[in-house]
Each structure stands twice: as C-alpha cells, then as structure tokens.
PDB file of C-alpha atoms and ligand atoms in Angstrom:
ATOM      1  CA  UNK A   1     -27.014 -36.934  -9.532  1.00 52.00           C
ATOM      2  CA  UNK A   2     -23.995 -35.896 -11.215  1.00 67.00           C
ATOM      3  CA  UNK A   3     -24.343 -32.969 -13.939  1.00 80.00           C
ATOM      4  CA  UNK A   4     -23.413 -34.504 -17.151  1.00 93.00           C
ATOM      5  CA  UNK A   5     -23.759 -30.767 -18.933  1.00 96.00           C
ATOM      6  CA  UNK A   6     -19.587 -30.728 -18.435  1.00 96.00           C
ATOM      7  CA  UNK A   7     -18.765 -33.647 -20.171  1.00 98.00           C
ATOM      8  CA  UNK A   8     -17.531 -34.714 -23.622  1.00 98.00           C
ATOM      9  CA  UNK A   9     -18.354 -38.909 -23.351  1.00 98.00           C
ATOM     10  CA  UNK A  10     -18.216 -40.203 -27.170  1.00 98.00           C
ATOM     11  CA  UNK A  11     -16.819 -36.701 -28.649  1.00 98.00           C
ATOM     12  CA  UNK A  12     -13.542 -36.290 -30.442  1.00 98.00           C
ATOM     13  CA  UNK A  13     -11.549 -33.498 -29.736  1.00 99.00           C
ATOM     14  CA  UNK A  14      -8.225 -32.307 -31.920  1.00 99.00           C
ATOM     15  CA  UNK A  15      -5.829 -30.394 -30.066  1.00 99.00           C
ATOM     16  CA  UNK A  16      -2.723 -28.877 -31.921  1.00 99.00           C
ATOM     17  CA  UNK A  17       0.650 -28.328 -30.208  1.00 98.00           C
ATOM     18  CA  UNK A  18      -0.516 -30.948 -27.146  1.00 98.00           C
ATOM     19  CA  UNK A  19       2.916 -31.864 -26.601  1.00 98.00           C
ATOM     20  CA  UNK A  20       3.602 -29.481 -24.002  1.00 98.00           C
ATOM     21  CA  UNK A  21       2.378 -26.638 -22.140  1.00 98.00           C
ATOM     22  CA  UNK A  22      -1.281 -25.513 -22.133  1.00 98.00           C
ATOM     23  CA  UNK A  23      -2.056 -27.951 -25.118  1.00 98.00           C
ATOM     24  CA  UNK A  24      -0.900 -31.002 -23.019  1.00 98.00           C
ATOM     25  CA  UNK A  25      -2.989 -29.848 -20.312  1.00 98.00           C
ATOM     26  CA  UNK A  26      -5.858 -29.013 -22.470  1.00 99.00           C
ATOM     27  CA  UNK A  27      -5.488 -32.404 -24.006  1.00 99.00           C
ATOM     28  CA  UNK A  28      -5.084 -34.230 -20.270  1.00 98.00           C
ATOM     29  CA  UNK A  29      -8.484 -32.447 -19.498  1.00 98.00           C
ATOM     30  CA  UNK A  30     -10.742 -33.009 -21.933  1.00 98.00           C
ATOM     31  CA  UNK A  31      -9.805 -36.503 -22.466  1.00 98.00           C
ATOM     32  CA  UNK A  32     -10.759 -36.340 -18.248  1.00 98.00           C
ATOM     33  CA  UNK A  33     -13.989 -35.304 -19.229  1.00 98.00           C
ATOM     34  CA  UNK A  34     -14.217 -38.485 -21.609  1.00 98.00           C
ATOM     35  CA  UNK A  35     -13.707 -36.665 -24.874  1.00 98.00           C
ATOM     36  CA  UNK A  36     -11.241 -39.255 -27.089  1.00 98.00           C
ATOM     37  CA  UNK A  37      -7.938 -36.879 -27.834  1.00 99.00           C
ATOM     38  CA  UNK A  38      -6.222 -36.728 -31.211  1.00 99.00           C
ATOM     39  CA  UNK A  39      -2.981 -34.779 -29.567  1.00 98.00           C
ATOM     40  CA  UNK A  40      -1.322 -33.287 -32.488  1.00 98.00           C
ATOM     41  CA  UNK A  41       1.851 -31.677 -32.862  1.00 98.00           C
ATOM     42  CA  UNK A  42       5.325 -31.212 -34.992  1.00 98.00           C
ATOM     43  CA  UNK A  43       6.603 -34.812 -35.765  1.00 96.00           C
ATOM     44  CA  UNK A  44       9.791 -34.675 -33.826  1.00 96.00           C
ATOM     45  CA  UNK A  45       7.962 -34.151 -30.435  1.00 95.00           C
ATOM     46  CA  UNK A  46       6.171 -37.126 -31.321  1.00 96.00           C
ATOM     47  CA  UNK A  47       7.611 -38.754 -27.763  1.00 97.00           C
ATOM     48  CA  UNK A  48       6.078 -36.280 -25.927  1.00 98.00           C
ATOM     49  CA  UNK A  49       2.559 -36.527 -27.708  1.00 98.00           C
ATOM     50  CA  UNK A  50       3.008 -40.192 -27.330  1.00 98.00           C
ATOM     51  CA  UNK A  51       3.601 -39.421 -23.264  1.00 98.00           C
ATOM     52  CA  UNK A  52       0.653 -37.398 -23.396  1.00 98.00           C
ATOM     53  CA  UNK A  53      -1.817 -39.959 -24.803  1.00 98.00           C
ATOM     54  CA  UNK A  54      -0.393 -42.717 -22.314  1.00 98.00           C
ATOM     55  CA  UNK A  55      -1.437 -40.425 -19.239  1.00 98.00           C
ATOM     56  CA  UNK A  56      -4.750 -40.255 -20.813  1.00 98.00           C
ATOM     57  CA  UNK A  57      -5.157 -43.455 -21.763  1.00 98.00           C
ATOM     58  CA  UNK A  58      -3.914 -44.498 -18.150  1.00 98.00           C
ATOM     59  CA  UNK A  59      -6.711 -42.366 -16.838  1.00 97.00           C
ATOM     60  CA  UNK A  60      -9.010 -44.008 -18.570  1.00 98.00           C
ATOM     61  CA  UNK A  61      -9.631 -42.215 -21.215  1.00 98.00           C
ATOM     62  CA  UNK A  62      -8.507 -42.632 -25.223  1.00 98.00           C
ATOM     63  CA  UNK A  63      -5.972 -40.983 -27.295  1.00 98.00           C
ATOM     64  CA  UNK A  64      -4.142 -40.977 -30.483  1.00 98.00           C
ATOM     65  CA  UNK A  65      -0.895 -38.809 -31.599  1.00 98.00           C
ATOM     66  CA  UNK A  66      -0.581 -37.265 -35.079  1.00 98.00           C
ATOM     67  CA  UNK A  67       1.947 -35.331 -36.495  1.00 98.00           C
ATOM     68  CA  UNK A  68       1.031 -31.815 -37.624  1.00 98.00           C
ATOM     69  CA  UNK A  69       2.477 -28.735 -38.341  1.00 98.00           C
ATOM     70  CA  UNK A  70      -0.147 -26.072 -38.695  1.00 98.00           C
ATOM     71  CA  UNK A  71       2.150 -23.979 -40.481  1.00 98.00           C
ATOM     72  CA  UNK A  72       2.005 -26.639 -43.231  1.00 98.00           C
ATOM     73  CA  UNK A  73      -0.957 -25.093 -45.111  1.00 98.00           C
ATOM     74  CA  UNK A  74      -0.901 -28.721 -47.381  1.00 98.00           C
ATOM     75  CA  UNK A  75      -0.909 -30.979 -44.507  1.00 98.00           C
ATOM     76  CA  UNK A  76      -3.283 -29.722 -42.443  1.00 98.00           C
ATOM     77  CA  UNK A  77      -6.454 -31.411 -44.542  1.00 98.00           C
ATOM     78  CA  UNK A  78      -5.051 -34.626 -44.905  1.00 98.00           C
ATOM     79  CA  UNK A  79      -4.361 -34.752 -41.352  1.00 98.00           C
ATOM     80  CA  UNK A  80      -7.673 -33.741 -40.145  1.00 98.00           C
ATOM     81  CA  UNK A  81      -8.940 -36.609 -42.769  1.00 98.00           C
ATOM     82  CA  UNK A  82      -6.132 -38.516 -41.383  1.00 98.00           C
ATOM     83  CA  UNK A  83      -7.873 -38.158 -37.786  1.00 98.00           C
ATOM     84  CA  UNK A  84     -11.510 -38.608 -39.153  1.00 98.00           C
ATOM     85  CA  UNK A  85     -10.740 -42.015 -40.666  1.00 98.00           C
ATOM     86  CA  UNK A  86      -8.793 -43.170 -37.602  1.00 98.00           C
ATOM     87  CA  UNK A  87     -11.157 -42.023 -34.880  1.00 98.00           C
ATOM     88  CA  UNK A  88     -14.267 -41.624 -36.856  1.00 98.00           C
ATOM     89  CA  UNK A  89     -15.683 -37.547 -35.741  1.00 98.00           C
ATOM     90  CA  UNK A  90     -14.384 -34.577 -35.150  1.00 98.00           C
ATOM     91  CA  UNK A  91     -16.476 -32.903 -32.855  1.00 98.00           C
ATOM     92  CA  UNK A  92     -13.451 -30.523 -30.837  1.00 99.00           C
ATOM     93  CA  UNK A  93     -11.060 -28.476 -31.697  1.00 99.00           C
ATOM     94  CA  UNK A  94      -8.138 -26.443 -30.272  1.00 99.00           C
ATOM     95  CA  UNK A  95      -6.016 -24.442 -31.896  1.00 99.00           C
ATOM     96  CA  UNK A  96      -3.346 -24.075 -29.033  1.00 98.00           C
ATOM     97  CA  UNK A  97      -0.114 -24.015 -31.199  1.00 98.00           C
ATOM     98  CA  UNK A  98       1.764 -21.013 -30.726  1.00 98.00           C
ATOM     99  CA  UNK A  99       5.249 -19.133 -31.238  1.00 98.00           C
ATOM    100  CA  UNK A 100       6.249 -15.733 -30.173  1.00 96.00           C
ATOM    101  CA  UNK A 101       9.244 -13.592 -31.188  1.00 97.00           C
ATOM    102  CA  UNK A 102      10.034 -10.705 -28.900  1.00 95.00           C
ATOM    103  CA  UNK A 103      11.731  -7.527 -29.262  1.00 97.00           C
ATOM    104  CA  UNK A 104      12.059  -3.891 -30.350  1.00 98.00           C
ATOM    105  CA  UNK A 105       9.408  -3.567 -33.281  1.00 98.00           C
ATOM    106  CA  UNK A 106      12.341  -1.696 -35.090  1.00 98.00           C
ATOM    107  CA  UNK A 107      14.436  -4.562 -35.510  1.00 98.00           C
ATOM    108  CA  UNK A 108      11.769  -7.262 -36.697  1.00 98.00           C
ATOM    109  CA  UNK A 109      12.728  -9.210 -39.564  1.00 98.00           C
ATOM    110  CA  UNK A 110      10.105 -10.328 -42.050  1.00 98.00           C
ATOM    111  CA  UNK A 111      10.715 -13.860 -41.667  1.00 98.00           C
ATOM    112  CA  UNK A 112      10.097 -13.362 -38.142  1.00 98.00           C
ATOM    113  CA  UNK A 113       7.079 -11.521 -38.464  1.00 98.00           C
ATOM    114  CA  UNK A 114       5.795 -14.012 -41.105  1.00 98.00           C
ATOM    115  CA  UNK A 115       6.679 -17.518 -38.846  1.00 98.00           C
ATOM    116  CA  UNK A 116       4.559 -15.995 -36.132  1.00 98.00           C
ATOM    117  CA  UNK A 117       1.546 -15.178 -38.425  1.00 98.00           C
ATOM    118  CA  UNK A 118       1.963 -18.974 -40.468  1.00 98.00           C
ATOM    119  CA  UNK A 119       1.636 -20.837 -36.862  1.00 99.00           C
ATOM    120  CA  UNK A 120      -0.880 -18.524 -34.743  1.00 98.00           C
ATOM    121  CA  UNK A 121      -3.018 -17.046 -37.489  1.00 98.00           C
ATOM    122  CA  UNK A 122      -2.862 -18.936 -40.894  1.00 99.00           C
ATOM    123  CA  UNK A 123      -2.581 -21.943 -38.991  1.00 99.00           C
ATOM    124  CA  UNK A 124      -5.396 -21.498 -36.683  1.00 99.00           C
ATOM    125  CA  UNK A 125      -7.658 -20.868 -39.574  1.00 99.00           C
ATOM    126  CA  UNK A 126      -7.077 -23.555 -42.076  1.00 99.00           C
ATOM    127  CA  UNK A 127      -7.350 -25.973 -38.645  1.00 99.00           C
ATOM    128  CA  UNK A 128     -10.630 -24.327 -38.239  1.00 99.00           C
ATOM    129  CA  UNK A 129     -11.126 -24.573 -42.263  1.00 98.00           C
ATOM    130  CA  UNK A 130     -10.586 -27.939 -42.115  1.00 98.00           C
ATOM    131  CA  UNK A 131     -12.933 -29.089 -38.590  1.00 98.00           C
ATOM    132  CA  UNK A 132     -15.360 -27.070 -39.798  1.00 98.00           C
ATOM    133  CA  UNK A 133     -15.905 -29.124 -43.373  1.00 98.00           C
ATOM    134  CA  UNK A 134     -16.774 -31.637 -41.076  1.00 98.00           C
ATOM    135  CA  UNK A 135     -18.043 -29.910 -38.520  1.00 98.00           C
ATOM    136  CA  UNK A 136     -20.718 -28.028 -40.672  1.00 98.00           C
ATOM    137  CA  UNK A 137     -21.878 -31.967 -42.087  1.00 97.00           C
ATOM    138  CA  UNK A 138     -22.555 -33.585 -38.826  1.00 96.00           C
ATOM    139  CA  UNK A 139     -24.159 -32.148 -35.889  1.00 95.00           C
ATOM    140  CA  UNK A 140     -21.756 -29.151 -35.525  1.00 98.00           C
ATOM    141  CA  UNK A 141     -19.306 -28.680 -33.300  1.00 98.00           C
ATOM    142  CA  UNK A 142     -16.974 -26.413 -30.962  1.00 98.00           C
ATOM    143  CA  UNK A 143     -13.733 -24.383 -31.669  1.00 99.00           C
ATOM    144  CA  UNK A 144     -11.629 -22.671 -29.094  1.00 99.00           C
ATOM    145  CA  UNK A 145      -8.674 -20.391 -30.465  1.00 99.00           C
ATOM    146  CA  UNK A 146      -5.922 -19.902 -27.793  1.00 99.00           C
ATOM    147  CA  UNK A 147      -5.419 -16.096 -27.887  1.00 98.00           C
ATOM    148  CA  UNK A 148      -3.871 -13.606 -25.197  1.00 98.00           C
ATOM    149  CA  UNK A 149      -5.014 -11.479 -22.288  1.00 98.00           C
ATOM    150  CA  UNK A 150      -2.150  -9.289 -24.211  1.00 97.00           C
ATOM    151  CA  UNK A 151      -4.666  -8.547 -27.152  1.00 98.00           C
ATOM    152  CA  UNK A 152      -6.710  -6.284 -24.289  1.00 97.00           C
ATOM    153  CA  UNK A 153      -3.855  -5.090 -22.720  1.00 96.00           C
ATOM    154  CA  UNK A 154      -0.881  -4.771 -24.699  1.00 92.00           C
ATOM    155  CA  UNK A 155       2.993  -5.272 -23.793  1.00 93.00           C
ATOM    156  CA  UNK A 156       6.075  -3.559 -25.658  1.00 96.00           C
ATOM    157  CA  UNK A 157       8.461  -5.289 -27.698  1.00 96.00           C
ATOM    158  CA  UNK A 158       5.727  -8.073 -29.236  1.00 97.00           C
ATOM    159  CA  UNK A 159       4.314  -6.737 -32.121  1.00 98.00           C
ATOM    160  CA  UNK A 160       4.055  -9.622 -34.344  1.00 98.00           C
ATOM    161  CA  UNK A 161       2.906 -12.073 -31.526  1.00 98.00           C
ATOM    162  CA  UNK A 162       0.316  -9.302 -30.270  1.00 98.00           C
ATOM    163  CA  UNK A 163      -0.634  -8.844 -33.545  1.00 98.00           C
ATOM    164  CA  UNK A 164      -1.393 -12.218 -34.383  1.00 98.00           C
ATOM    165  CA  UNK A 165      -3.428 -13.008 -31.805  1.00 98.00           C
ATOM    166  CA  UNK A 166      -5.838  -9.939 -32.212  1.00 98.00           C
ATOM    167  CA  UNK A 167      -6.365 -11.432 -35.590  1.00 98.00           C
ATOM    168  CA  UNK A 168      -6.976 -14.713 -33.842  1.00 99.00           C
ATOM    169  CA  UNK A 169      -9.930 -12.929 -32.000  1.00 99.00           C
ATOM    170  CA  UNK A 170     -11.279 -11.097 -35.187  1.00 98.00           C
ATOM    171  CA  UNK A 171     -11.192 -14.556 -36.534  1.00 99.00           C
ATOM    172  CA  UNK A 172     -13.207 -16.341 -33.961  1.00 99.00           C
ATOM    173  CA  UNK A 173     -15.917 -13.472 -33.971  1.00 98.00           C
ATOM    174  CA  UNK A 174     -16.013 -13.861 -37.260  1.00 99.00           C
ATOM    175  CA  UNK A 175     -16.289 -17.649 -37.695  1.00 99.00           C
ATOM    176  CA  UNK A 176     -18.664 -17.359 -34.804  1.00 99.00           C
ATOM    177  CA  UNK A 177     -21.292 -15.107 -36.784  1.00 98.00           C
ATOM    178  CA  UNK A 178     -20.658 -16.820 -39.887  1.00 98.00           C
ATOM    179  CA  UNK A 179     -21.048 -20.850 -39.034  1.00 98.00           C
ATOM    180  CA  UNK A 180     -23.462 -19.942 -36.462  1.00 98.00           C
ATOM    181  CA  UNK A 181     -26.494 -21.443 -37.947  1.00 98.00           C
ATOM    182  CA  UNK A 182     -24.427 -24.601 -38.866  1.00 98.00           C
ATOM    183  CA  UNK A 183     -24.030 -25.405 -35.118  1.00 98.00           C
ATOM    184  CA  UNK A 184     -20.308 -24.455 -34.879  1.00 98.00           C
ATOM    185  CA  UNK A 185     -20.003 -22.206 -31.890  1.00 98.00           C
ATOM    186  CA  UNK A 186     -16.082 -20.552 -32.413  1.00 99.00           C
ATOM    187  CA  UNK A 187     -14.571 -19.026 -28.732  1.00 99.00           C
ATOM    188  CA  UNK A 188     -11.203 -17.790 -27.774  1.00 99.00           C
ATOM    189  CA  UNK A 189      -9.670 -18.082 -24.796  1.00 99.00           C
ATOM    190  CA  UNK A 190      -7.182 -15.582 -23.311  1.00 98.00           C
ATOM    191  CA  UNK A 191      -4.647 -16.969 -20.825  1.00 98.00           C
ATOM    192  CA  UNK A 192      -2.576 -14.441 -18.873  1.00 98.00           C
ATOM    193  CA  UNK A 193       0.951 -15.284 -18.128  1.00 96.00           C
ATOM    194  CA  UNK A 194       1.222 -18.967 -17.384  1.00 97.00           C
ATOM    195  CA  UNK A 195       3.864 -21.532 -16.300  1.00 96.00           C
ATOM    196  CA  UNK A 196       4.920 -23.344 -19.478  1.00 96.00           C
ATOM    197  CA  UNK A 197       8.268 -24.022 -21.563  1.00 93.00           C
ATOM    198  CA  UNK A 198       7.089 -20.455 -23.472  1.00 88.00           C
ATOM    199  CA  UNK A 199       7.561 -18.596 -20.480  1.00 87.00           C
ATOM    200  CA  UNK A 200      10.350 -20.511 -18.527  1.00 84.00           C
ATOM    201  CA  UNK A 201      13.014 -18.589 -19.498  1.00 80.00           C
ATOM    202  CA  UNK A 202      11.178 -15.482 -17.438  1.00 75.00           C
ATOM    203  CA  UNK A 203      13.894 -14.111 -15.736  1.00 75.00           C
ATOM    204  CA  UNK A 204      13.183 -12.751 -12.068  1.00 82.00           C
ATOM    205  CA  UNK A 205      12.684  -9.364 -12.531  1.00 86.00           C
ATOM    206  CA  UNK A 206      10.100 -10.549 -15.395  1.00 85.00           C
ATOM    207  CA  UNK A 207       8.410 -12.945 -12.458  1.00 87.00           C
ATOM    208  CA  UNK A 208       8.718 -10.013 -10.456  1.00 91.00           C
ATOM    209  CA  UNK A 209       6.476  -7.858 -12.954  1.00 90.00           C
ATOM    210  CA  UNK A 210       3.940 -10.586 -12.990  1.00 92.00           C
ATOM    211  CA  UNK A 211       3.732 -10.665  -9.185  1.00 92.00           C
ATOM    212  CA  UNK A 212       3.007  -7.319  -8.976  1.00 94.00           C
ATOM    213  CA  UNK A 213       0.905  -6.656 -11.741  1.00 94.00           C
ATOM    214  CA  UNK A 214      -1.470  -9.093 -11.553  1.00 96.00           C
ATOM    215  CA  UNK A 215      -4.075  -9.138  -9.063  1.00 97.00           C
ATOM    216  CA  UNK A 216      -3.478 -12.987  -8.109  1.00 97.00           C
ATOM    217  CA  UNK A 217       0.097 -12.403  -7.941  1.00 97.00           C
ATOM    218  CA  UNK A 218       0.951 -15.186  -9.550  1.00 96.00           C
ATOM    219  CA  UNK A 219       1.344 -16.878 -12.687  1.00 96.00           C
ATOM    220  CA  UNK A 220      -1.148 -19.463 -13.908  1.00 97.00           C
ATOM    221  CA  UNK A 221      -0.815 -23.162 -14.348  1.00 98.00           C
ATOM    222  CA  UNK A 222      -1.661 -24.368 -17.691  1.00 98.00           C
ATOM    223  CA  UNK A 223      -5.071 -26.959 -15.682  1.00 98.00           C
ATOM    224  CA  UNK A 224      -6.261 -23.098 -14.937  1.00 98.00           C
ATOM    225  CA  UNK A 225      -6.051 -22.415 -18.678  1.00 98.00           C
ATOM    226  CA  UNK A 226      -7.566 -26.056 -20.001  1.00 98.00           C
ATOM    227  CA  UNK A 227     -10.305 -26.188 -17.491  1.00 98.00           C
ATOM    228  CA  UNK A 228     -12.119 -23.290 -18.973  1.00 98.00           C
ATOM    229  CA  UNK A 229     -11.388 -24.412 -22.546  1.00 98.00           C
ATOM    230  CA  UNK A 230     -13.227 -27.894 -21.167  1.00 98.00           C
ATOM    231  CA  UNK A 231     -16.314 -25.591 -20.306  1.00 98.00           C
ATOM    232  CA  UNK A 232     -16.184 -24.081 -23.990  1.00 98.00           C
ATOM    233  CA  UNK A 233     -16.441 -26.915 -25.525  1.00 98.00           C
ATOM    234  CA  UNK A 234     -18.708 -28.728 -23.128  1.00 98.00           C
ATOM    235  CA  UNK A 235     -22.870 -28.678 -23.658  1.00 98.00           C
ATOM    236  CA  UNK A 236     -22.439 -26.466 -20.248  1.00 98.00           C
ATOM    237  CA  UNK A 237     -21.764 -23.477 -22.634  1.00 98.00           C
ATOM    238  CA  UNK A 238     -23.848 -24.036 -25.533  1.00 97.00           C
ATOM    239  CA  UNK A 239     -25.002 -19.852 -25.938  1.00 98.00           C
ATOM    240  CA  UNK A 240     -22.083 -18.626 -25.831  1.00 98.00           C
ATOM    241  CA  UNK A 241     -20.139 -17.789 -29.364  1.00 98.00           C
ATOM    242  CA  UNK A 242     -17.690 -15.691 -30.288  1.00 98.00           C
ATOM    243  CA  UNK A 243     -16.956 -14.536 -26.970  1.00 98.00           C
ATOM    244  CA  UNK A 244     -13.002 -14.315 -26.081  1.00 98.00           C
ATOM    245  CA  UNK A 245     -12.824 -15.069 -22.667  1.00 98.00           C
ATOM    246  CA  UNK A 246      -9.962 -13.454 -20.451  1.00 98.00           C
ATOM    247  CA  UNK A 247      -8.213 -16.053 -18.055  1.00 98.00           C
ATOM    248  CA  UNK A 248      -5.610 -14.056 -16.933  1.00 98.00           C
ATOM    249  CA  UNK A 249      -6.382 -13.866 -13.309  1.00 98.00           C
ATOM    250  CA  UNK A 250      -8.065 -10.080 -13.361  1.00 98.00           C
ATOM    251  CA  UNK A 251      -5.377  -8.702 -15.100  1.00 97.00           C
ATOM    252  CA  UNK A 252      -7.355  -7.068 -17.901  1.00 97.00           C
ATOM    253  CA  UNK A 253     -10.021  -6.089 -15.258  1.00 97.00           C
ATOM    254  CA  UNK A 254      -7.100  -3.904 -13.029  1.00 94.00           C
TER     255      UNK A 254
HETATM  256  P1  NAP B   1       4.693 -23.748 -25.422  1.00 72.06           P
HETATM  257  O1  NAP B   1       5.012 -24.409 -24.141  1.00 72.06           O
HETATM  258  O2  NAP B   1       5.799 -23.170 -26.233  1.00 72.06           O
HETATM  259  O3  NAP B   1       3.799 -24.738 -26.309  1.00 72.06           O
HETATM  260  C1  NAP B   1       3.453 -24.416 -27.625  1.00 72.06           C
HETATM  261  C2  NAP B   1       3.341 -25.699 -28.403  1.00 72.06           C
HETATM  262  O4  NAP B   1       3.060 -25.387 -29.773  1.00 72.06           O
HETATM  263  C3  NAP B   1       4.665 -26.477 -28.380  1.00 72.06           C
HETATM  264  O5  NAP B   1       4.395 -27.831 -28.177  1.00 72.06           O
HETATM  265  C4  NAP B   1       5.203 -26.238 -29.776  1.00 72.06           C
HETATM  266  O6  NAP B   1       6.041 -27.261 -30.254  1.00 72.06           O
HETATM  267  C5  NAP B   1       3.914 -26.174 -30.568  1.00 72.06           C
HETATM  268  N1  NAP B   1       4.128 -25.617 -31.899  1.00 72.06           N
HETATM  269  C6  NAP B   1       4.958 -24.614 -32.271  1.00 72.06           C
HETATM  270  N2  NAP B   1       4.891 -24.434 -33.607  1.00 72.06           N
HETATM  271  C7  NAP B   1       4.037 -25.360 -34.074  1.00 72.06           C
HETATM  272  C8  NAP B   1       3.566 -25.684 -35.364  1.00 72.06           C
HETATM  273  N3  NAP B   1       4.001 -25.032 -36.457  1.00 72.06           N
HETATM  274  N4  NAP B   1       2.678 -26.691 -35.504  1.00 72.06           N
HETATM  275  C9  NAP B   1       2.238 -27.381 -34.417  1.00 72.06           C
HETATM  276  N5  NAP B   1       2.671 -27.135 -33.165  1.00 72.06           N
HETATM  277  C10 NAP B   1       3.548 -26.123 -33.001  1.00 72.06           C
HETATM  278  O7  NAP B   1       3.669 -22.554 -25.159  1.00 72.06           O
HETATM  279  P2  NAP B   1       2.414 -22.415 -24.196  1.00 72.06           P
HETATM  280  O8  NAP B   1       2.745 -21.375 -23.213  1.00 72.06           O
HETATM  281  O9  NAP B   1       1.902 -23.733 -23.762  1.00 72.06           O
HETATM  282  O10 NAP B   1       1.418 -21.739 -25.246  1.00 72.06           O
HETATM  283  C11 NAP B   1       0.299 -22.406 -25.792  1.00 72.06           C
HETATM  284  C12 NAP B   1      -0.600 -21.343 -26.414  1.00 72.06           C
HETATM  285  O11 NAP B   1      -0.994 -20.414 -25.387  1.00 72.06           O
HETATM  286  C13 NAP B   1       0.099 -20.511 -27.483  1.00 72.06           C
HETATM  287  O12 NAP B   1      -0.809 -20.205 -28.513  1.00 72.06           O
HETATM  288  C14 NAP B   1       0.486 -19.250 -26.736  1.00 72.06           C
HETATM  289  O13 NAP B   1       0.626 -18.137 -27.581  1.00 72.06           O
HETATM  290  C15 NAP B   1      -0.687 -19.101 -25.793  1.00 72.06           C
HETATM  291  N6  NAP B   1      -0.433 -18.272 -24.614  1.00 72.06           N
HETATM  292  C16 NAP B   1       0.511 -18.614 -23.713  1.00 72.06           C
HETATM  293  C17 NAP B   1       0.715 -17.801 -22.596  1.00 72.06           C
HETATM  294  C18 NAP B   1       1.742 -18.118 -21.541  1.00 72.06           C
HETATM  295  O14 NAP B   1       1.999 -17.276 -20.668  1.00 72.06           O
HETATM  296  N7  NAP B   1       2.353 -19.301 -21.547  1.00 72.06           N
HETATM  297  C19 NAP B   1      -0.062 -16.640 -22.433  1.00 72.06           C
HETATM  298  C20 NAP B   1      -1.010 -16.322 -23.394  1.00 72.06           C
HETATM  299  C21 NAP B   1      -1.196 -17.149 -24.482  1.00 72.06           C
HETATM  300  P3  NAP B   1       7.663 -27.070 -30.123  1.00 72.06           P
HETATM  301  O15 NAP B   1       7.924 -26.812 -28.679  1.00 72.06           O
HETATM  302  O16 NAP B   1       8.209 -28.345 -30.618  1.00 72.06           O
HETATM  303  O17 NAP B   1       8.011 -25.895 -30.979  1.00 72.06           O
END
C-alpha cells in the first residue's frame, strides 16, 4: 500500500523565486507530490515561471505563475490574496528567493548590504506575514525558509548574505515557537553549495574547494535540495518545527 504520509494531494503551495534554480525544482517537486504550485517570481522572468508550470502541469499536476517581488513590501499581500482568490488555499510556502553580494566586508556599500536584507530577510518575513494570516484561519499550515549551510559554518567575503540568512534562521525559530499552537509549523532548510545560475559562475579553483571540502565531493543538484523541502512540508514531518535542517552533504558535520 503506498504511504500517502509524503504527499500534498489538494494542498496549495507558494513558492517565491521558482523560476530557476532550487525554487524551480522545489516547485517541480511538490507539484510531483500533487500539491497545486503558485510559482512566483519577478515579472520579467515570467517565461520561465510560465515553463515551469507547463512541466508541472505536463506531469500531471497544476500550476499557476504570479509575479512577485518579495522585496516589494506593498505587493506582497495583494499577491498572496491575489493567489488565494485564484487557487482558493494557501496551505505551503517557500521562501526560496535569494541574492548574494560577495566581497571584502570593507568595501560593502549600504545599498548592497540593504538589497540583500530586502529580498532574503524582509522579504521572507512579510511572505511568511502574509501565509500565515491565512494560514493561522484555516487548518494551519507549513513554511520552509531557504537558508545556508554557511550560517553554521561561515565563509569570508559574504557578510551581508551570511548575515541575512542567520536572521532567516532566528526568524523561523521564532515563528516556529510563536504560531505553534495555530498549526503553522516554520523550518529552514540549509543547502550546501549547489548547481544553480547563483553558483555557475564558480570558477575551477572555487569547484575545486568544494570537491575537497565537502565530504561528498561534489556539489548538489537543486532535486537534492527540493526533496527534503517536500518532506517539510509533507504530513511525514508533522513534529518537527523550527528545526533548520543542514543539506549540505556533511559539510557542517566535517
Ligand atoms: P538562483 O539560481 O539565483 O535563483 C534565485 C531566484 O530568486 C531567481 O529566480 C531570482 O530571480 C529570484 N529572485 C531574486 N530576487 C528576487 C526578488 N526580489 N523577488 C522574487 N524573486 C527574486 O539561486 P539558487 O541557487 O537557486 O538559490 C535559491 C535559494 O537557495 C536562495 O535563497 C539562496 O540563497 C539559497 N542557497 C543557494 C545555495 C547554492 O549553492 N546555490 C546554497 C545555499 C543557499 P532573478 O534570477 O530574475 O534575479
């Protein structure tokens, strides 16, 4: 008999940046799983989120794009009620959008340092400000912050990306504990290097430093990175809150 405790039939899941990289995957998976997708990201990638919903849909599955730029403190409640009205629940929600600026701390500007905050932090918690409102009204739900293995063990020359994503997992502890009792269970997820547009312009000697640093020698793929985020947000993992969970292939554990 198959174990239905891993899938997400009639649940709506919102996924922000989907139109590439670990959100695509994470939206490819969990609309696998039969979760319907909203795959959300900035409006002129809206060909690629459109791509992304046709491979779901072709799988048999359901999906809808919507533009949203999580940095857009104003938009990001209308879109979420945008999404509700269209497909009716939000029951899912991954805050995968991400930027990074690296380079010596010394020369940070403070428009860097604030673009990296708007998108990773502030936009990860008025996401999770706005799913929850919903959330918190109907039967609870699931939130899974894409954070770092870097917030455990730390790399020169990325303050402001480092340092948002710590606050990401301060964040989802502190959702966690606080819309507990409403049934919203808040993880993070901590992906080691992976293969994605962020990291493709790795040079060799960067690849190199991967390979021998971490204990699988390799980098991920972004499936190894969404098929965890499926168990978070499946019934399979319904103690588990506020937990940040390394997927980094034992590099944190070396
Ligand atoms: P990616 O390929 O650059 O994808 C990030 C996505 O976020 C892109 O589609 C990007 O759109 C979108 N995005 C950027 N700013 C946005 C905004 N303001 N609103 C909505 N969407 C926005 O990166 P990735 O490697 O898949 O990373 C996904 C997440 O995993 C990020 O949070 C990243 O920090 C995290 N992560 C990645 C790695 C890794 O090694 N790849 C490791 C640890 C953690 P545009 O391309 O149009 O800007």
């Amino acid at each position: 008999m198959a174990d239905d405790s891993f899938r997400l039939d009639g649940k709506v899941a919102v996924v922000t940046g989907a139109g590439q990289g670990i959100g695509q995957a994470c939206a490819l998976a969990l609309g696998r799983v039969g979760a319907t997708v909203a795959v959300t990201g900035l409006n002129n990638r809206f060909a690629d989120l459109d791509k992304v919903c046709a491979d779901i849909v072709t799988a048999g599955g359901w999906a809808e794009a919507f533009a949203l730029d999580v940095s857009d403190v104003s938009s990001i409640k209308p879109t979420f009620d945008f999404i509700l009205s269209k497909l009716g629940s939000i029951d899912v929600l991954v805050n995968n959008a991400g930027v990074r600026v690296n380079g010596p701390s010394l020369g940070i500007s403070e428009s860097e340092w604030d673009w990296v905050q708007a998108v990773n932090l502030k936009g990860t918690f008025f996401c999770c400000q706005a799913a929850a409102a919903h959330m918190s009204t109907h039967d609870g739900g699931r939130i899974i912050n894409i954070a770092s293995q870097m917030v455990d063990s730390a790399a020169p020359e990325r303050a402001a990306y480092i340092a948002s994503k710590g606050g990401i997992v301060a964040l989802t502890k502190t959702l966690a504990v606080e819309w507990a009792h409403q049934g919203i269970q808040v993880n993070a997820v901590g992906p080691g290097p992976t293969n994605t547009p962020m990291t493709a312009s790795a040079d060799s000697t960067a690849s190199a430093q991967v390979q021998a640093r971490s204990p699988i020698g390799r980098r991920l793929e972004p499936s190894e990175v969404a098929n965890p985020v499926v168990f978070l947000a499946s019934p399979a993992s319904g103690a588990i809150t506020g937990h940040h969970l390394m997927v980094d292939g034992g590099w944190t554990a070396s």
